[in-house]
Amino acid sequence: MKSLRLIFALAFLCSIMACSNREIVFEWGDTDIHYEQGVPPVELTGQAFRYKVWRGEKAFAQAVLWTPADLSNLRVWPSNLYSGFKAIGSRHASAGFVHYVMADVLNEGYRQCGARKPGQFDSLLVADRVGGKRLKELKAGNCQPIWVTIDVPRNAKPGIYKGRLNVRCRELGRRSIPFEIEVVDKVLPEAKDWKFHLDLWQNPYSVARYHDVELWSEEHFELMRPLMTKLAQAGQKVITTTILERPWNGQTQDAYGSMVRKIRQADGKMKYDYTIFNKWVEFMMEVGIDDYISCYSMIPWRLSFDYIDEATGETCWIEATPQSNEYKLYWGEFLGDFAMHLREKGWFEKTMIAMDERPADAMQAAFEVIFNADPDFKVSLAGNWHPEIERNLHDYCVGFRHDFPSDIRQQRSAEGKVSTWYTCCAERFPNTFVVSPLDEAVWIPWRTLAAGFDGYLRWAFNHWTINPVADARFRKWPAGDCYCIYPNAESSLRFDRMVEGIQDYEKALILMEEWKKNGEEGKLAVLDQALKTFTFENIEAEGAGPAVHKAKAALQQ
């Protein structure tokens, strides 16, 4: 027994000695880099938060830990930050170990959209999921990124604040590296007041399936609360709702149901149950998302329309084209009742009957039904540019690289309408796939400003795969195309970088107004030149980094 204890003691001593040599790396890295798991880190910066931050802004940094020996029971935490006698408490800072998830390799022969077979494309592990402050083990030779967020209080006093990022484990004891941020005398508005029109579609059905809880139960809503609160804190403007079963024909792991029950009674008359719709909308408004309600979809990908037979309780389907009388009767009766319900709830003015990627002739047929039911309904479309239907759309979102004339966007803005753009599986770049360069997530909001759009849409906030925390690959699209947030409201590097870009957008709007008021034409010119670099040709030729760095520098004038 004594000899066994001696062996254990010697092994522990050897591990400490191995971890005490010069090969240990604990240093600040670059937020643009996905550090590879089995590769010693390079391109370390030696400092964190390389830009000035405003009060009310979230600042992000990435540290990297690498050792030649196994480590166990790791914990990471940031300290308080001090600027003389001024302080930003550690409750405004967080640090989490970044976890690696399985993703696809976007090689030259990669088909981004459409079904794929298991193993058809090469895979790799990519640092993406921001986990908690504890890590059970770190294997020798592996790289461990650490993601740090400082949520600068709005009442923070300007100054240079210094703190330390700490890591502790059994083998290393405690180690720390210094960091500092410069808080300037400017305030970023609260996220609910941001101008950027963010529209990331939510999927409550994924949450119920992943956590194995009853759909629309109290437990289900409580599990969604931190998730949707994080979305609200990113400036989300739109609540995603469904008024039809399977509006996208079940293209995700968890198909959408209808949040409205359409019931055909024995006498043939229809009645409508809005219980779930009301609960979902009220919940989302409670967490802080209340600008718009998008209702999908009058033109589903499969032209089948559900109702419940009250006598049998079974779901039945009607097949109808948008030009048919059956279609007009089905939707006309519902929309008239829906309009009355929305007005009773005080939601009519913020509700949009929403469609995506539908042809112009189908949209025109839908307009006839919608405006016959209530001429004041708002309608939205995410899809191709169709000049013949633009006037009827309150919210028009076009795909990246599709035409959307600037004079029409300006006119729409004057009329209080919304004009946005989107990316999906079709865009190799810019995008927010797991393997996408992280600066592309920042590039997207900047391009929104440069191109004169109001905001950005993406179809997937949380369409989770079977095991999203470990494997982001999906049967139809590149890894990460389906979601940018993880269960239990764990963030991703790409989601946080998009938030960073949205903050830049807001800061640029504020500074442009200030510079115009003060006649600072030189500063405006520098920013304008930077904005001109946000083109497809530039991102194709040199990546997102040069444009993003130039634009950020323009904000520091």
GROMACS .gro file of N, CA and C in nm, residues 47-48 58 130 139 145 242 268 290 318 344-345 466 489 516 522 556:
model
   51
   47GLN      N    1  -0.256   4.066  -2.555
   47GLN     CA    2  -0.343   4.162  -2.488
   47GLN      C    3  -0.488   4.136  -2.526
   48ALA      N    4  -0.578   4.185  -2.443
   48ALA     CA    5  -0.721   4.168  -2.468
   48ALA      C    6  -0.788   4.303  -2.488
   58LYS      N    7  -2.103   4.528  -2.489
   58LYS     CA    8  -2.039   4.400  -2.455
   58LYS      C    9  -1.908   4.392  -2.532
  130VAL      N   10  -1.960   2.814  -2.639
  130VAL     CA   11  -1.907   2.877  -2.519
  130VAL      C   12  -1.974   2.812  -2.398
  139LYS      N   13  -0.659   1.740  -2.218
  139LYS     CA   14  -0.559   1.642  -2.255
  139LYS      C   15  -0.430   1.709  -2.301
  145PRO      N   16  -0.938   2.711  -2.590
  145PRO     CA   17  -0.975   2.852  -2.591
  145PRO      C   18  -1.066   2.887  -2.473
  242THR      N   19  -4.628   3.052  -3.607
  242THR     CA   20  -4.681   2.972  -3.717
  242THR      C   21  -4.833   2.970  -3.710
  268GLY      N   22  -7.006   2.258  -4.024
  268GLY     CA   23  -6.919   2.304  -4.131
  268GLY      C   24  -6.852   2.437  -4.105
  290ASP      N   25  -4.068   4.251  -2.889
  290ASP     CA   26  -4.208   4.291  -2.905
  290ASP      C   27  -4.232   4.391  -3.019
  318ILE      N   28  -5.628   2.016  -4.672
  318ILE     CA   29  -5.685   2.064  -4.798
  318ILE      C   30  -5.569   2.094  -4.892
  344GLU      N   31  -5.813   4.286  -3.073
  344GLU     CA   32  -5.853   4.273  -2.933
  344GLU      C   33  -5.732   4.266  -2.841
  345LYS      N   34  -5.626   4.201  -2.888
  345LYS     CA   35  -5.504   4.187  -2.808
  345LYS      C   36  -5.414   4.310  -2.818
  466ILE      N   37  -2.970   1.657  -3.368
  466ILE     CA   38  -3.001   1.555  -3.267
  466ILE      C   39  -2.918   1.577  -3.142
  489ALA      N   40  -2.888   2.808  -2.331
  489ALA     CA   41  -2.845   2.944  -2.364
  489ALA      C   42  -2.695   2.959  -2.369
  516LYS      N   43  -2.207   6.479  -3.828
  516LYS     CA   44  -2.282   6.569  -3.918
  516LYS      C   45  -2.322   6.695  -3.845
  522GLY      N   46  -1.434   6.542  -4.218
  522GLY     CA   47  -1.320   6.451  -4.234
  522GLY      C   48  -1.347   6.314  -4.176
  556GLN      N   49  -1.287   5.483  -3.417
  556GLN     CA   50  -1.199   5.527  -3.309
  556GLN      C   51  -1.147   5.669  -3.328
   0.00000   0.00000   0.00000
